[in-house]
CSV table of C-alpha atoms and ligand atoms in Angstrom, one decimal:
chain,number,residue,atom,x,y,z
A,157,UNK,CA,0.0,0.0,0.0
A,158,UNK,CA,1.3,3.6,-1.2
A,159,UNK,CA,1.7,6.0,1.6
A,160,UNK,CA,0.0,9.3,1.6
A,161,UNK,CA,3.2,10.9,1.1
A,162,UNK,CA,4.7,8.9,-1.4
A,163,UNK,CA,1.8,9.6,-3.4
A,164,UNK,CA,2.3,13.0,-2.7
A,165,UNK,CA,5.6,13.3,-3.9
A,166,UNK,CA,4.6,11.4,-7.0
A,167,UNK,CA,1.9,13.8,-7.7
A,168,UNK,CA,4.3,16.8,-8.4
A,169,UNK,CA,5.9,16.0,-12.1
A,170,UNK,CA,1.8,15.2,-12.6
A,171,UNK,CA,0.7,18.7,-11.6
A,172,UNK,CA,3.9,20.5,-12.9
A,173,UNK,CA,2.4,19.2,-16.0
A,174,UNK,CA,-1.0,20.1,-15.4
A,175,UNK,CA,-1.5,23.2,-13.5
A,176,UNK,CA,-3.2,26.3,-15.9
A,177,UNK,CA,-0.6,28.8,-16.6
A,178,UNK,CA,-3.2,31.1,-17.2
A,179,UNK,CA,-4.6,31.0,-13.9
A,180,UNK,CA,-1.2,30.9,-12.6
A,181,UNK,CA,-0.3,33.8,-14.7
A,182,UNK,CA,-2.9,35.6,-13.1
A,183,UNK,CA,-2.4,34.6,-9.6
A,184,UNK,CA,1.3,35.6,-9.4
A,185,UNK,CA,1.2,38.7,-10.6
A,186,UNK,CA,-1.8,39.4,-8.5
A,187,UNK,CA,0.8,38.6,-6.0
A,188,UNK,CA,3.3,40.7,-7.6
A,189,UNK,CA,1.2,43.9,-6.8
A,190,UNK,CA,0.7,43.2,-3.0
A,191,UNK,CA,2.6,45.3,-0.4
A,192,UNK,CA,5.9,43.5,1.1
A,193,UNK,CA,5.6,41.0,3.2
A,194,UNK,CA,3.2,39.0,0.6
A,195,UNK,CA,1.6,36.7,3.2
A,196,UNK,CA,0.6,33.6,2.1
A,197,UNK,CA,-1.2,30.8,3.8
A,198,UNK,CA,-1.7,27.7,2.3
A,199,UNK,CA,-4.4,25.0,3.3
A,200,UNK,CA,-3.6,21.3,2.9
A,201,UNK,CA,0.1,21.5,2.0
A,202,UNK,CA,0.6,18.0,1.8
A,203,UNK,CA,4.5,17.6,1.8
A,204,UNK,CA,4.9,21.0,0.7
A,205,UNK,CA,5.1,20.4,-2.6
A,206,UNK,CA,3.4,23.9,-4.0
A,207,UNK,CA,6.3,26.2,-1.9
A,208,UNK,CA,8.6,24.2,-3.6
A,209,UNK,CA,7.6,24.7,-7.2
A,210,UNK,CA,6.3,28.3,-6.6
A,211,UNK,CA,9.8,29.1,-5.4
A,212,UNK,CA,11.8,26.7,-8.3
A,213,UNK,CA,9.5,28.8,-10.8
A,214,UNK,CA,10.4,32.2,-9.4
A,215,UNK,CA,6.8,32.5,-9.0
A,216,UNK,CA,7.3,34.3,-5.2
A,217,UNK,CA,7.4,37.8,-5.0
A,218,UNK,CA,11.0,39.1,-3.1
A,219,UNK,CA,9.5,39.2,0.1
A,220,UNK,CA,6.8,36.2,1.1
A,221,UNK,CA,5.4,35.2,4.6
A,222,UNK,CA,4.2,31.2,3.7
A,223,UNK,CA,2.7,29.2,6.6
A,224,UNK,CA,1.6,25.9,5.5
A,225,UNK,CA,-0.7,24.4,7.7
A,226,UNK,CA,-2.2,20.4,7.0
A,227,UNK,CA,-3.9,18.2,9.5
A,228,UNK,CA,-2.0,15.3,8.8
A,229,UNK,CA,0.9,15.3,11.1
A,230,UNK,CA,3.0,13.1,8.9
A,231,UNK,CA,2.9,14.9,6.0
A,232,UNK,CA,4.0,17.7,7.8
A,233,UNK,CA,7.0,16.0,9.1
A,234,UNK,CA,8.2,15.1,5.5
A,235,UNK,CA,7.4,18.5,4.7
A,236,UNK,CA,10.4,19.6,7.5
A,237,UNK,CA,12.4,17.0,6.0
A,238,UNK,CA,12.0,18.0,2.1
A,239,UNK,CA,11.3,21.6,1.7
A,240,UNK,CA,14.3,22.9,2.8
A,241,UNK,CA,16.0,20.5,0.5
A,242,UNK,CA,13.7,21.8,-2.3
A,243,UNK,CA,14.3,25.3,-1.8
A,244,UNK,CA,18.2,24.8,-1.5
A,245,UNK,CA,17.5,23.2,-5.1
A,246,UNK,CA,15.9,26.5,-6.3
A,247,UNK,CA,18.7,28.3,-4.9
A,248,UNK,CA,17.9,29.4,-1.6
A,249,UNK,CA,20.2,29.4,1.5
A,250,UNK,CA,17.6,27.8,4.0
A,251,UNK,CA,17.7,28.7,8.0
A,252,UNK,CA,15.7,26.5,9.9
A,253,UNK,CA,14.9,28.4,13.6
A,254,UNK,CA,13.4,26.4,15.8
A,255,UNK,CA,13.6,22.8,16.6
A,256,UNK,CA,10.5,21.6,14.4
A,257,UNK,CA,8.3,19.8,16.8
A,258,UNK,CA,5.7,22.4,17.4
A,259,UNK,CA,6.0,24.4,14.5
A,260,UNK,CA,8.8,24.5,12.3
A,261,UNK,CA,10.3,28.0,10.6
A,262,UNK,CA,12.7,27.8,7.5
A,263,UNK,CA,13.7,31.6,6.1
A,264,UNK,CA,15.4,31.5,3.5
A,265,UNK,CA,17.3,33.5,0.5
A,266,UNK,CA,18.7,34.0,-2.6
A,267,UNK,CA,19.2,37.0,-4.6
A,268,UNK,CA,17.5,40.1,-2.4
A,269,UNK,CA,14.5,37.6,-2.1
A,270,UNK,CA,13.5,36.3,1.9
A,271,UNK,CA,11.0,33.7,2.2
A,272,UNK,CA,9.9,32.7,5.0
A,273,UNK,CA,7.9,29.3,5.9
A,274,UNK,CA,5.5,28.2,9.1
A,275,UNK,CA,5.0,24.2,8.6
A,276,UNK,CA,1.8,23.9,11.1
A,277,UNK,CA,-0.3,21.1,12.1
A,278,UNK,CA,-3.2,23.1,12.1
A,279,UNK,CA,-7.0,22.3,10.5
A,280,UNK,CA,-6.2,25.0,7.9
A,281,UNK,CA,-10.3,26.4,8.0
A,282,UNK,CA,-9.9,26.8,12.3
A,283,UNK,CA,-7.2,29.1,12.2
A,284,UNK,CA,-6.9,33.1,12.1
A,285,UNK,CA,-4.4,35.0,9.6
A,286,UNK,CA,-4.7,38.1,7.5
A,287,UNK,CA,-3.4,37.0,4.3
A,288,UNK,CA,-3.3,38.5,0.8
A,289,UNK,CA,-3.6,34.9,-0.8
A,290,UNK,CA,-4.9,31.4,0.2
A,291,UNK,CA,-4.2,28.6,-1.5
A,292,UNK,CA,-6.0,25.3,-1.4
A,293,UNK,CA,-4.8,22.8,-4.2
A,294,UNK,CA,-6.1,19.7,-4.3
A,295,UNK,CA,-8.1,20.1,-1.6
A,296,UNK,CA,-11.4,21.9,-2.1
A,297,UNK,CA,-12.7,18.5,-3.7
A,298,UNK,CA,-12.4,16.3,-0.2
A,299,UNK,CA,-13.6,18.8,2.1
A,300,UNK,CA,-16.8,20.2,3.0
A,301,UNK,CA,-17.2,24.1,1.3
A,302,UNK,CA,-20.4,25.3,3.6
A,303,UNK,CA,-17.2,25.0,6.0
A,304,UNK,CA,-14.1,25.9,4.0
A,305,UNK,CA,-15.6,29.0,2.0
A,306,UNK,CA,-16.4,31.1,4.9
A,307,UNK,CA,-13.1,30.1,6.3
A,308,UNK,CA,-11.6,30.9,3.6
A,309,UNK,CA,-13.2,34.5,3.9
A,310,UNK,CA,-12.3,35.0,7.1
A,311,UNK,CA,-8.7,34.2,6.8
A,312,UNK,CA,-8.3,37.0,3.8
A,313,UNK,CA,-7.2,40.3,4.2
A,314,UNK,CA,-9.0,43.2,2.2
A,315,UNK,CA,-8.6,41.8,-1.7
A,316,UNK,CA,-7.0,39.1,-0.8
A,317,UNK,CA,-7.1,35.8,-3.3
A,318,UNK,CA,-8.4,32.6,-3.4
A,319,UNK,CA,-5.9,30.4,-5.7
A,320,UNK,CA,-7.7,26.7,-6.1
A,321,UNK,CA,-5.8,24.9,-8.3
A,322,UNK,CA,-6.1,20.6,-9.3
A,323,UNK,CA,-10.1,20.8,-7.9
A,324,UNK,CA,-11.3,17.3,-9.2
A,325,UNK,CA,-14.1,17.9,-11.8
A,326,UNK,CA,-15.7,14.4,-12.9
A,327,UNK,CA,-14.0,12.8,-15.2
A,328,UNK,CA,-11.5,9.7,-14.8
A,329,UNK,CA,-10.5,7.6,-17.3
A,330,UNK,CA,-8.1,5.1,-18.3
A,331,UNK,CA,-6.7,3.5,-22.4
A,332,UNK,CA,-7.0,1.4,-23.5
A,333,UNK,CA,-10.5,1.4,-23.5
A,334,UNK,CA,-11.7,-2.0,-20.9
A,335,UNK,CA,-15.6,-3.2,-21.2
A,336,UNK,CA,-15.6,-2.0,-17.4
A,337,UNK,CA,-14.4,1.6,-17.3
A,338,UNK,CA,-17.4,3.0,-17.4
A,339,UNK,CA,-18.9,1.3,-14.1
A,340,UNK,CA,-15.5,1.0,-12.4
A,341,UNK,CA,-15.6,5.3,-12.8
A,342,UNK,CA,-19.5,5.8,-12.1
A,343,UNK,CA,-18.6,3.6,-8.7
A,344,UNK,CA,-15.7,5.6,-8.0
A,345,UNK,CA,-17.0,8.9,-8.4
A,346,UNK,CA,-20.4,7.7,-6.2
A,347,UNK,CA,-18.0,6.9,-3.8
A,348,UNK,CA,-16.9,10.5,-3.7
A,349,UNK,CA,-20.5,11.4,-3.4
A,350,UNK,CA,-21.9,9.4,-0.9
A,351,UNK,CA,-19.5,7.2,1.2
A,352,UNK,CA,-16.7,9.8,1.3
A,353,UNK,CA,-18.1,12.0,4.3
A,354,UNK,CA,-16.8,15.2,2.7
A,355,UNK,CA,-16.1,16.6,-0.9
A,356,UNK,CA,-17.8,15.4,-3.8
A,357,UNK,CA,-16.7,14.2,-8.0
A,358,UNK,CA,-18.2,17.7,-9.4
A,359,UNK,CA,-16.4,20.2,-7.3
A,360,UNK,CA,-14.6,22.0,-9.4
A,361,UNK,CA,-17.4,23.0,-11.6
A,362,UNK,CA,-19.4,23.2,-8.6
A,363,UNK,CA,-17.1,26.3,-7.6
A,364,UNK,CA,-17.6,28.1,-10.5
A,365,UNK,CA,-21.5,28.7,-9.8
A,366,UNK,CA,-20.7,28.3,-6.1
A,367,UNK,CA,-18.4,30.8,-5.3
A,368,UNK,CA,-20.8,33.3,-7.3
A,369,UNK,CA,-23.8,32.4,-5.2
A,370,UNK,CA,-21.8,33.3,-1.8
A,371,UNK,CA,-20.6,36.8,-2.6
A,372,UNK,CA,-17.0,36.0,-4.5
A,373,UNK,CA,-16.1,37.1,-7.9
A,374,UNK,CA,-14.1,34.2,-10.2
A,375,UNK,CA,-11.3,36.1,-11.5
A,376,UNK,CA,-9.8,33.8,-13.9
A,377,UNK,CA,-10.6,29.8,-14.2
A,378,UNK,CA,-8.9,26.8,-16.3
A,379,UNK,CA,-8.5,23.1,-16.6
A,380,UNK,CA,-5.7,21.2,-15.5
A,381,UNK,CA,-6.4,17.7,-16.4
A,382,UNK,CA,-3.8,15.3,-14.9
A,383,UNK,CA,-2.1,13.1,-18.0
A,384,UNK,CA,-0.3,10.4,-17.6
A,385,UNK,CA,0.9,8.2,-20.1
A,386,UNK,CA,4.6,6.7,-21.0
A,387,UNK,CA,7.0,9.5,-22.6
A,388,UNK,CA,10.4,8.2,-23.8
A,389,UNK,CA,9.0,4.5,-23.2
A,390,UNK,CA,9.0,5.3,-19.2
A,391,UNK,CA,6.4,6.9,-17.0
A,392,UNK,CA,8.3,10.5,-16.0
A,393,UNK,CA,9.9,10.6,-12.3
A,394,UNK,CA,7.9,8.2,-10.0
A,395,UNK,CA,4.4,8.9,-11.8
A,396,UNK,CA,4.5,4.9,-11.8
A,397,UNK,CA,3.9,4.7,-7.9
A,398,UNK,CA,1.1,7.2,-9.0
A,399,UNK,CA,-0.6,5.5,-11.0
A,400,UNK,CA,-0.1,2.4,-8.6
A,401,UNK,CA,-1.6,4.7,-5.6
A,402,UNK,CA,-4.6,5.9,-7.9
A,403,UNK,CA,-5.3,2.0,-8.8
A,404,UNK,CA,-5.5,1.3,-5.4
A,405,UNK,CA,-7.7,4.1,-4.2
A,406,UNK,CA,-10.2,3.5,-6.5
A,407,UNK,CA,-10.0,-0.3,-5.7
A,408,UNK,CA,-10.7,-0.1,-2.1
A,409,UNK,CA,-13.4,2.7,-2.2
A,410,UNK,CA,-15.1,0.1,-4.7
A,411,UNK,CA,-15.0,-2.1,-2.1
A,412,UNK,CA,-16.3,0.1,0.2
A,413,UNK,CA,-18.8,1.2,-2.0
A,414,UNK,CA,-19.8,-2.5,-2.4
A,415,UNK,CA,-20.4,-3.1,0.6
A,416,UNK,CA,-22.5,0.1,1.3
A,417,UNK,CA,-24.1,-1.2,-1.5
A,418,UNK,CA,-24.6,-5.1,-2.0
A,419,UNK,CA,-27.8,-5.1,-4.2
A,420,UNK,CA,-26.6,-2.1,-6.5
A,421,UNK,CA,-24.6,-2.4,-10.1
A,422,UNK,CA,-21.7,-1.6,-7.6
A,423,UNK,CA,-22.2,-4.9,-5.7
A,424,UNK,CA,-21.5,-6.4,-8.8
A,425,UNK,CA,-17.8,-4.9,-9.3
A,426,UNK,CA,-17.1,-6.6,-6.0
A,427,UNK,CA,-16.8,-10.3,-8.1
A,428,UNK,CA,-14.5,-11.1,-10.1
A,429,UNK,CA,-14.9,-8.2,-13.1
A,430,UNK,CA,-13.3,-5.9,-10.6
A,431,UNK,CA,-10.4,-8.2,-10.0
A,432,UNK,CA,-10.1,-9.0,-13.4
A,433,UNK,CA,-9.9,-5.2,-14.2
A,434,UNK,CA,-7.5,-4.3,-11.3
A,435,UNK,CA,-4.9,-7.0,-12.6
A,436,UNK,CA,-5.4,-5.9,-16.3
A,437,UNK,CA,-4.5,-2.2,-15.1
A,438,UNK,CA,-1.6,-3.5,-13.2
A,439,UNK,CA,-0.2,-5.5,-16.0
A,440,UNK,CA,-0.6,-2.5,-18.3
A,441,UNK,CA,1.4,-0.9,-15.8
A,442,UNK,CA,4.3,-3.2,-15.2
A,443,UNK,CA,4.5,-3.2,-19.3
A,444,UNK,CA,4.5,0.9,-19.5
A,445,UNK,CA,1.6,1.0,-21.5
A,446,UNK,CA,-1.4,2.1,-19.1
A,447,UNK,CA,-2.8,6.1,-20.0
A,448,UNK,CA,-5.0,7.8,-17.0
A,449,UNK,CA,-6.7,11.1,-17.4
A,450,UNK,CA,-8.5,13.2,-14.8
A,451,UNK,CA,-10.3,16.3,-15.4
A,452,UNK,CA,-9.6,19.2,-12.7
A,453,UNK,CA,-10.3,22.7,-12.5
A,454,UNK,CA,-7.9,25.9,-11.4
A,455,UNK,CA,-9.7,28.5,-10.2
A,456,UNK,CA,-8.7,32.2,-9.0
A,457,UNK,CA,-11.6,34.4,-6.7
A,458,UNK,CA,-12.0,37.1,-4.0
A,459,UNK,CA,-14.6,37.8,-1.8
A,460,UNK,CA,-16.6,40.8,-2.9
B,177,LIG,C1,-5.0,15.5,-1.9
B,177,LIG,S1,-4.0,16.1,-0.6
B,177,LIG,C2,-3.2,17.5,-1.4
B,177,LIG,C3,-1.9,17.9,-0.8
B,177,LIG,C4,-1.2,19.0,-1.5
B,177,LIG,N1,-2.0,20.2,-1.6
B,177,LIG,C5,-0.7,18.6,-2.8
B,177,LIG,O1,-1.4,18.8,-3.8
B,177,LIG,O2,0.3,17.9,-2.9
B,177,LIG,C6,-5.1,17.0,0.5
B,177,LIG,C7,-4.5,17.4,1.7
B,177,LIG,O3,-5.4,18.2,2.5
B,177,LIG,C8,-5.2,17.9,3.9
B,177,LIG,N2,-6.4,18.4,4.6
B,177,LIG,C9,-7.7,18.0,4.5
B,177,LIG,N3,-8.5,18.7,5.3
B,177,LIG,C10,-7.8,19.7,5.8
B,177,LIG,C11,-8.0,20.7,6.7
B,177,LIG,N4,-9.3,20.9,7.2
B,177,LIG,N5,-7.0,21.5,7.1
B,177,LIG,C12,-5.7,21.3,6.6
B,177,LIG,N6,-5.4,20.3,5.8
B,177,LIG,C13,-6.4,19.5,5.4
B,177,LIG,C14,-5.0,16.5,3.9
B,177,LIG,O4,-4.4,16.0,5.1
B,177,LIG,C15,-4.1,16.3,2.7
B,177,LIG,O5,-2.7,16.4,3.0
């Protein structure tokens, strides 16, 4: 079984790939034009994967305030371990100031620039901050947004930005084409929908009517479909265990979802078709030949 952070780590050449540059485009230089210190929190960091490529990208303006909050403790403790590593990479000199147990500090600089990073173990919509920018990638799809929205809010200083980037949107698919795509993704997306207890399959084009309805105004909006298929005969960095993780995800919430639901088409995929198709996938994998696209949305607001 992949660990959440392995995953996570394997996610990153995925959304270098797929992130809108557009929306991007539009989010940094809405960044550009804040007041020094730009203060930046970010909810569900994961491993801290986003500081690292905003900073490898020169995406930061000189002077940043970051805090990075996620609930899950461990993923915060590889983010202590790797982002100071990562931001070495993009030619920072890192200072770590405390001792990392109840919050770790890293400032670092290159160049003029000084960024510095809060790695919290915090629920990142039960927190207070004034900042010009929150960022939730990946994130808005598994959580509840009655909650998260007016969190959001609240944690924005006047103007501030919402940047949601990777916000899963409804589509999952694999090639070659298998007799039981279609019902493996329909179970996997009702798994979002019902079992899951938060989030949903349609949230990224949920946000675009949804942030409208409760007062923001979408500034700029793009897709950012995750792709990834075999280039040079090999699947890039370790999108492999990716692909692995993502097989068993949507194995075991179709197991779950069977068992929620015995007497449905879903109790079906329980048998042998969804063993069948699991190994098929797998093999496909092993032999470099297994595509997967997911459809996600990027989207850029403010509160009004
Ligand atoms: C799919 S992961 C994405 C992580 C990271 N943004 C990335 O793309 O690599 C979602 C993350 O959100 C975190 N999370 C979920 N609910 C949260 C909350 N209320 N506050 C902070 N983090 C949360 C999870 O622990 C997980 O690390």
């Amino acid at each position: 079984m992949t660990d959440q952070r392995t995953f996570l780590a394997a996610k990153r050449t995925v959304d270098d790939r797929a992130l809108n540059r557009r929306v991007l485009d539009r989010f940094t230089a809405a960044l550009e034009a804040r007041p020094a210190p730009v203060r930046i929190v970010e909810i569900g960091a994961g491993i801290g994967t986003m500081i690292a490529r905003l900073a490898a990208w020169g995406r930061l303006p000189d002077e940043v305030t970051y805090r990075a909050v996620d609930t899950d403790a461990k993923s915060v403790r590889a983010a202590r371990e790797r982002v100071p590593d990562w931001l070495e990479d993009a030619g920072y000199a890192v200072d770590r100031l405390d001792d990392g147990r109840a919050e770790t500090t890293l400032v670092a600089r290159s160049d003029g620039r000084r960024l510095e990073v809060k790695l919290e173990v915090a629920d990142g919509f039960a927190i207070a901050d004034d900042a010009d920018a929150v960022i939730a990638s990946a994130v808005l799809d598994i959580v509840a947004l009655d909650r998260a929205l007016p969190a959001i809010e609240e944690l924005l200083a006047s103007d501030g930005l919402l940047y949601a980037p990777l916000t899963f949107d409804g589509k999952t698919a694999f090639a070659p084409r298998d007799p039981a795509d279609d019902g493996i993704e329909r179970g996997y997306h009702r798994h979002m929908d019902t079992v899951r207890s938060a989030g949903g399959s349609r949230v990224g084009s949920e946000l675009l009517w949804r942030l409208p309805e409760s007062g923001w105004s979408v500034l700029e909006d793009g897709g950012s479909d995750w792709i990834v298929r075999p280039r040079d005969e090999e699947y890039p960095g370790a999108e492999r265990l990716f692909l692995e993780s993502l097989l068993e995800t949507i194995d075991g919430a179709l197991a779950e979802l069977a068992g929620d639901e015995p007497e449905s088409e879903f109790g079906e995929l329980e048998s042998a078709e969804r063993r069948r198709w699991l190994r098929r996938r797998r093999n496909e994998l092993e032999r470099e030949e297994l595509v997967f696209v997911a459809h996600n949305i990027d989207v850029l607001a403010r509160p009004d």
